[in-house]
Tab-separated table of C-alpha atoms and ligand atoms in Angstrom:
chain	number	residue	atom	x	y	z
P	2	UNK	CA	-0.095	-28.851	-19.636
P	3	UNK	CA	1.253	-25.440	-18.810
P	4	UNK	CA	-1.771	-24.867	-16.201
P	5	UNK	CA	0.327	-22.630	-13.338
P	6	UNK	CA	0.179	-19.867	-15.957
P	7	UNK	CA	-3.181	-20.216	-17.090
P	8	UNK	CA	-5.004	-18.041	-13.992
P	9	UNK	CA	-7.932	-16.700	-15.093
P	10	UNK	CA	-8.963	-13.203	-14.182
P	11	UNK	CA	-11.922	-14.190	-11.409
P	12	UNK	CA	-9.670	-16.947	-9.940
P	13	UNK	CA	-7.033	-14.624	-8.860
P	14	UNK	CA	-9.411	-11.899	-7.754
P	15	UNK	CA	-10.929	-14.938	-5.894
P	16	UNK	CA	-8.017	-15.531	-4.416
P	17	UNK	CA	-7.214	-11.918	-3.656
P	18	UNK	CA	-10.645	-11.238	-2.108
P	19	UNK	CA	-9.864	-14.237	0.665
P	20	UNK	CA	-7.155	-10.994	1.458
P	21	UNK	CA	-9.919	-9.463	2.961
P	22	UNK	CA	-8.063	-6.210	4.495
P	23	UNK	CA	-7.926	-3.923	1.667
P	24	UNK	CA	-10.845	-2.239	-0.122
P	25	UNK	CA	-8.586	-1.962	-3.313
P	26	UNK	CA	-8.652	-5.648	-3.686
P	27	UNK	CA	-12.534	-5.596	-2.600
P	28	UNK	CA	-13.312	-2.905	-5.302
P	29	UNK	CA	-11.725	-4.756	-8.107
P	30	UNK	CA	-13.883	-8.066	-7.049
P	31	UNK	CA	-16.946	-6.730	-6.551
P	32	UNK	CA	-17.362	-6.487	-10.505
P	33	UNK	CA	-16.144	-8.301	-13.808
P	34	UNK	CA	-13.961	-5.532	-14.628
P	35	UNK	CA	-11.578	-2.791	-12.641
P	36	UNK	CA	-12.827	0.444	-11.943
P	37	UNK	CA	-12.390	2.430	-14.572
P	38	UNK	CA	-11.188	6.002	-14.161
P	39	UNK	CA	-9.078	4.910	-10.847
P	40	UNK	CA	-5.276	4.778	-10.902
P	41	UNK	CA	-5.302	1.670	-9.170
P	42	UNK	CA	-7.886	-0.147	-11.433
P	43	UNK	CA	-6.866	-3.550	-11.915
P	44	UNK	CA	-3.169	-3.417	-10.268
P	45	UNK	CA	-1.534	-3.724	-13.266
P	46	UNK	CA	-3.194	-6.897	-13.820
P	47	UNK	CA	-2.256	-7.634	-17.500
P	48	UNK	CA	-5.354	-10.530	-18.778
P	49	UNK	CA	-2.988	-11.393	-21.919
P	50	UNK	CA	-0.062	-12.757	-19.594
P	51	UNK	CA	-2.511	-13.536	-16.690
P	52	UNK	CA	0.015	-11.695	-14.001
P	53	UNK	CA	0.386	-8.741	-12.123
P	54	UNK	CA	2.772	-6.604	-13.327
P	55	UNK	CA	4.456	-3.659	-12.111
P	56	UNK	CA	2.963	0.100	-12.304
P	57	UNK	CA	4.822	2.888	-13.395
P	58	UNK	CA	6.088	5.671	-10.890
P	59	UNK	CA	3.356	8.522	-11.450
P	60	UNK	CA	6.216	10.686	-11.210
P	61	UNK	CA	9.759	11.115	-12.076
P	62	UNK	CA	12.379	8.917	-9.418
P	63	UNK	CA	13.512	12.736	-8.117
P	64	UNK	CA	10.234	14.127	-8.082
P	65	UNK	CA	9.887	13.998	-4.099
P	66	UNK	CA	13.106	15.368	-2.947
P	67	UNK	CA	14.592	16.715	-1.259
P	68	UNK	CA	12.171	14.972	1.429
P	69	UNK	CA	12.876	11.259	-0.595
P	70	UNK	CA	15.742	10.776	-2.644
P	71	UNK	CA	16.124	9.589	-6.270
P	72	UNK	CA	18.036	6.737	-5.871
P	73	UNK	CA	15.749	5.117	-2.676
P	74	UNK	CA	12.636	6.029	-5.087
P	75	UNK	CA	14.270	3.656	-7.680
P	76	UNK	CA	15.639	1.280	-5.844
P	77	UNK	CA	12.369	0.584	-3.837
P	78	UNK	CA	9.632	0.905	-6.792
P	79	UNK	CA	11.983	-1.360	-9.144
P	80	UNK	CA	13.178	-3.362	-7.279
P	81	UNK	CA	11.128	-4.091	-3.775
P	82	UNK	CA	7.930	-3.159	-5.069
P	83	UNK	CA	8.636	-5.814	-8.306
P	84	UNK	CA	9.630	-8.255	-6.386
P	85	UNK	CA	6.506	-7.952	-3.950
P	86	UNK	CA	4.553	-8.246	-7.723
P	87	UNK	CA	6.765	-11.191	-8.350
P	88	UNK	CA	5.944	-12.844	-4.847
P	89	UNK	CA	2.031	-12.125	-5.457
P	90	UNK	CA	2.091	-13.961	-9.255
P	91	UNK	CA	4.578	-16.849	-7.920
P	92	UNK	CA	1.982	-17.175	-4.711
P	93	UNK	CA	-1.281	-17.518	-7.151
P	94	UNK	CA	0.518	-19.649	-9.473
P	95	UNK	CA	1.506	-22.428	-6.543
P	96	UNK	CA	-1.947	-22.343	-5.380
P	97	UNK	CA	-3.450	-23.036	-8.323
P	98	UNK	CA	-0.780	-25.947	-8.805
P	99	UNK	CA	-1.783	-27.342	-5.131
P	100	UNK	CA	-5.133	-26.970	-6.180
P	101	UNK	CA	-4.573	-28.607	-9.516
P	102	UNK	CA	-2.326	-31.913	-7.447
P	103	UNK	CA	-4.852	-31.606	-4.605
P	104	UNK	CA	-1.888	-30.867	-2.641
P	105	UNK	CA	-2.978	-30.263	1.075
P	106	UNK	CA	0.333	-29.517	2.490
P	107	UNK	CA	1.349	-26.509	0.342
P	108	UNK	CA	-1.979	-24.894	0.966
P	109	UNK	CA	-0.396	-23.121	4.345
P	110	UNK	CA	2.566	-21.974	2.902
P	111	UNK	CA	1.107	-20.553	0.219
P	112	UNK	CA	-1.427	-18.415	0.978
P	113	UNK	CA	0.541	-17.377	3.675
P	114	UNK	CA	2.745	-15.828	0.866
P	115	UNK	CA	-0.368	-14.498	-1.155
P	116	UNK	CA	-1.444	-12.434	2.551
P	117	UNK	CA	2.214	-10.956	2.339
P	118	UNK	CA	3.260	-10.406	-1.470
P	119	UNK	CA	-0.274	-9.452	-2.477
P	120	UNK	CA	-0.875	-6.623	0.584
P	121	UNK	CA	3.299	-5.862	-0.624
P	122	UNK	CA	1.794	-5.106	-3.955
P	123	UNK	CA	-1.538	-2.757	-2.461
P	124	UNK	CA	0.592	-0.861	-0.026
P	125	UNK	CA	2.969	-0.328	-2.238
P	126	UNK	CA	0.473	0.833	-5.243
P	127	UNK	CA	-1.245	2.977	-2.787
P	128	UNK	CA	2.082	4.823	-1.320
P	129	UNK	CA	3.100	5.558	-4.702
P	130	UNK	CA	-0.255	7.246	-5.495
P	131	UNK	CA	-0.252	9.253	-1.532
P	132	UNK	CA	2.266	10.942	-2.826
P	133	UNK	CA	3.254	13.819	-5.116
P	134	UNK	CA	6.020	16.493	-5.440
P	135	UNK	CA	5.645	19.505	-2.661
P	136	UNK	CA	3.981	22.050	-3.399
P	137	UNK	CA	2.504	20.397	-7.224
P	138	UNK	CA	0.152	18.717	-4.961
P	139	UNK	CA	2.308	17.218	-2.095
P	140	UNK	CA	2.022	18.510	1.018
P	141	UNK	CA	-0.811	20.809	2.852
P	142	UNK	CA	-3.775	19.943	3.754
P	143	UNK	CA	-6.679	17.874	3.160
P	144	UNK	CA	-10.003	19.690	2.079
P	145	UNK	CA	-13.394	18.668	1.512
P	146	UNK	CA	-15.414	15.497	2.951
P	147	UNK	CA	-12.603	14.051	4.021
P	148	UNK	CA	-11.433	16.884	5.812
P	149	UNK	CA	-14.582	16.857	7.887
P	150	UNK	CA	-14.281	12.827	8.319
P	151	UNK	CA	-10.402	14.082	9.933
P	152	UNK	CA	-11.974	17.007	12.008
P	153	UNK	CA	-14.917	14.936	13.453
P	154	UNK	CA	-13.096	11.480	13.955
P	155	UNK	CA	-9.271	12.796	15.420
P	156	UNK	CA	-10.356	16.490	16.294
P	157	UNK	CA	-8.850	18.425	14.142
P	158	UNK	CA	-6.097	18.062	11.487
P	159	UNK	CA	-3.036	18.802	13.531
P	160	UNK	CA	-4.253	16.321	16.089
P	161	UNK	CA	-5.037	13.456	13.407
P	162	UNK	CA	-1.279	14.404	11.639
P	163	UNK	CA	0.503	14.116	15.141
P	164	UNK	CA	-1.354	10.677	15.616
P	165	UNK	CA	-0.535	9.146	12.066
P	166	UNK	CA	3.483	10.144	12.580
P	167	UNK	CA	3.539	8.700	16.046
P	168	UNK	CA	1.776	5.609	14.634
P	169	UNK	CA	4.121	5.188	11.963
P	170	UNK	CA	7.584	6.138	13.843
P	171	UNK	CA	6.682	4.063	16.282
P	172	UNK	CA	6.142	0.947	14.175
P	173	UNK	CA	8.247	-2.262	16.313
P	174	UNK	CA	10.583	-2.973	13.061
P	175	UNK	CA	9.344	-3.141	9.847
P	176	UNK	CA	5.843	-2.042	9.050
P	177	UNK	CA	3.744	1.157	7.969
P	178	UNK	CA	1.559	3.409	9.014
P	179	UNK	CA	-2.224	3.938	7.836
P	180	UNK	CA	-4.808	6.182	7.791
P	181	UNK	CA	-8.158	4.134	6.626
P	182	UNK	CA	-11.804	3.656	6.638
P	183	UNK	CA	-13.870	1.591	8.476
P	184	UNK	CA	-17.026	1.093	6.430
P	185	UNK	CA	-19.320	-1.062	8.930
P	186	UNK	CA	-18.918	1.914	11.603
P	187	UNK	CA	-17.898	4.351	8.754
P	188	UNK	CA	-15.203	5.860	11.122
P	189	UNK	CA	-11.263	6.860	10.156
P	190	UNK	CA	-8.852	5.429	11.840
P	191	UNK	CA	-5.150	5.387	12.275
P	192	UNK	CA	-3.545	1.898	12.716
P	193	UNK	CA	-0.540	0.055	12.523
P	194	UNK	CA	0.894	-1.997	10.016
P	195	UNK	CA	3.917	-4.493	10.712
P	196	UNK	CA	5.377	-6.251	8.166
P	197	UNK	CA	3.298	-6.426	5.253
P	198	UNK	CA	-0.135	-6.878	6.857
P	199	UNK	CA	-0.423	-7.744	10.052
P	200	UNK	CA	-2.271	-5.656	12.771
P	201	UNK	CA	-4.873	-4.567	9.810
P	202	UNK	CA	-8.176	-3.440	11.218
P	203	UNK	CA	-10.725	-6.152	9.452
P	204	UNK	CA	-12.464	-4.846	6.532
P	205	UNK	CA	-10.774	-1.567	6.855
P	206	UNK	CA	-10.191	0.354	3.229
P	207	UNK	CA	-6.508	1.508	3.591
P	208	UNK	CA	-6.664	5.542	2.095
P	209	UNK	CA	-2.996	6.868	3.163
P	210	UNK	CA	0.536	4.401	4.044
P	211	UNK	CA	3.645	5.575	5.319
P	212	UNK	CA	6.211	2.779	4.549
P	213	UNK	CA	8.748	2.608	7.629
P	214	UNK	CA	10.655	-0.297	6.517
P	215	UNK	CA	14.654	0.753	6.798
P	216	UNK	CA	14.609	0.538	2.381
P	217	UNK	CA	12.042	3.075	2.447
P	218	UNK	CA	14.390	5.663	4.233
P	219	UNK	CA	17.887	4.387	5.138
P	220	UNK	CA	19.789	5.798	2.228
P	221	UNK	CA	19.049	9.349	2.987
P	222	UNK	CA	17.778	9.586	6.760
P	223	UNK	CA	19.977	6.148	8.015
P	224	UNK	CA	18.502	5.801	11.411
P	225	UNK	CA	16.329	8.428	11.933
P	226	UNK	CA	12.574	7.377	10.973
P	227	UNK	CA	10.914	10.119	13.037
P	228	UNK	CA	12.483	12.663	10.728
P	229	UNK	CA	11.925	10.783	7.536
P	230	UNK	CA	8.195	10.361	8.498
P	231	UNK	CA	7.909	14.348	9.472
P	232	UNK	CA	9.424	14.375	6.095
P	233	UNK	CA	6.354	12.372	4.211
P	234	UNK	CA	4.239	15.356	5.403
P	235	UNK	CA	5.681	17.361	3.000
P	236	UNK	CA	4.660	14.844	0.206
P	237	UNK	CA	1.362	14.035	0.806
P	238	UNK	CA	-1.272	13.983	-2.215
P	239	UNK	CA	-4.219	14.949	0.064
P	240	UNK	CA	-6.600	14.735	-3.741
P	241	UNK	CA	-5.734	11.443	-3.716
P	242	UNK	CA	-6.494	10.452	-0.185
P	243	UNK	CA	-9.866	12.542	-0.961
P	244	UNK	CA	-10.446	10.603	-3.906
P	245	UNK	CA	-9.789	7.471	-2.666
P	246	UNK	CA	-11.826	8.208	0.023
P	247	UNK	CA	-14.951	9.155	-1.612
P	248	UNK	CA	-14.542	6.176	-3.765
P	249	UNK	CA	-14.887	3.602	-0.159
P	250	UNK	CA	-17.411	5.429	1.606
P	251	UNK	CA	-19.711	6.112	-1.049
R	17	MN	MN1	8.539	-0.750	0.863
């Protein structure tokens, strides 16, 4: 019996809500069905094949330069971010094997590989989406409700930008940077990421990444993050953020 394919729908959002640190996977598991209407509904989960697959770019590979590059925009979404998508299907389908053998001893292993494949496969999805060319919605500034979140929880813009770049160039090897929402307090903050997923703020709904890990950058900026990260500035889809944001506080 074939039964490390057959993951149903509610077991692997089961398994994805035990993730705990991202509101994208708590959105999707609060109900029987993604959100509709959101460009993350449902992470490319694909209920004929009973996998995650891999979402399209939302833009063309040279779309963000000259600030990213074409060939570090395909080389990370098709490769890195697939094989994060491949980690995440290969983690759910083990556990449900261990499960299936009542297998104790893989139980560590594996979900230790769900916490980093699965938050490879938000973050990614998400930093995708935070982005868009300059100037056709990259880049500016952020208006609204979530403006006024920024001004009343960092200050003022400038002071919450200067924050989130030192946060993310400052990032001990690889890791990210984040801007998210806190909904028990209902307070922004900026944290670091390392790795994958570690340092998350608990419960936190992750609104804006910066990836910092060296294939995010190294092609075009080798060694410098701090510039490639005052770069990202210019890319920033601040009606995305907004959205997203309006979609976890509500
Ligand atoms: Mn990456």
């Amino acid at each position: 019996m074939d039964n490390h394919t057959g993951i149903d729908r509610r077991g692997a959002l089961g398994a994805m809500a035990l993730l705990g640190a991202t509101g994208a996977f708590a959105a999707s598991a609060s109900g029987a069905q993604p959100a509709t209407g959101s460009p993350l509904a449902g992470l490319g989960w694909d209920s004929a094949k009973g996998e995650y697959t891999l979402p399209p770019l939302p833009y063309d590979y040279a779309a963000l330069e000259p600030h990213i590059d074409a060939q570090t925009m395909q080389i990370h979404h098709d490769k890195h971010h697939a094989g994060y998508v491949k980690g995440l299907n290969n983690a759910l389908a083990k556990l449900a094997e261990a499960r299936q053998a009542g297998d104790a001893g893989l139980i560590a292993h594996w979900s230790k590989q769900l916490s980093f494949h699965g938050s490879g496969h938000v973050n990614h999805t998400l930093f995708w989406l935070g982005m868009a060319p300059s100037g056709k919605g990259g880049g500016g500034e952020p208006s609204g409700s979530l403006r006024a979140a920024i001004d009343r929880d960092f200050g003022s813009f400038d002071k919450f930008s200067w924050q989130f770049r030192e946060a993310a160039k400052s990032v001990e090897g690889s890791g990210w940077g984040w801007l998210v929402f806190e909904p028990l307090g209902r307070r922004l903050a900026v944290i670091q990421g390392e790795n994958q997923q570690k340092l998350m703020l608990t419960g936190a709904a992750p609104l804006l990444g910066l990836d910092v890990w060296e294939h995010a950058y190294y092609l075009k900026y080798q060694n410098r993050r701090a510039e490639y990260v005052d770069a990202f500035m210019n890319v920033v889809n601040w009606g995305f953020v907004q959205s997203r944001f309006a979609e976890v506080s509500a």
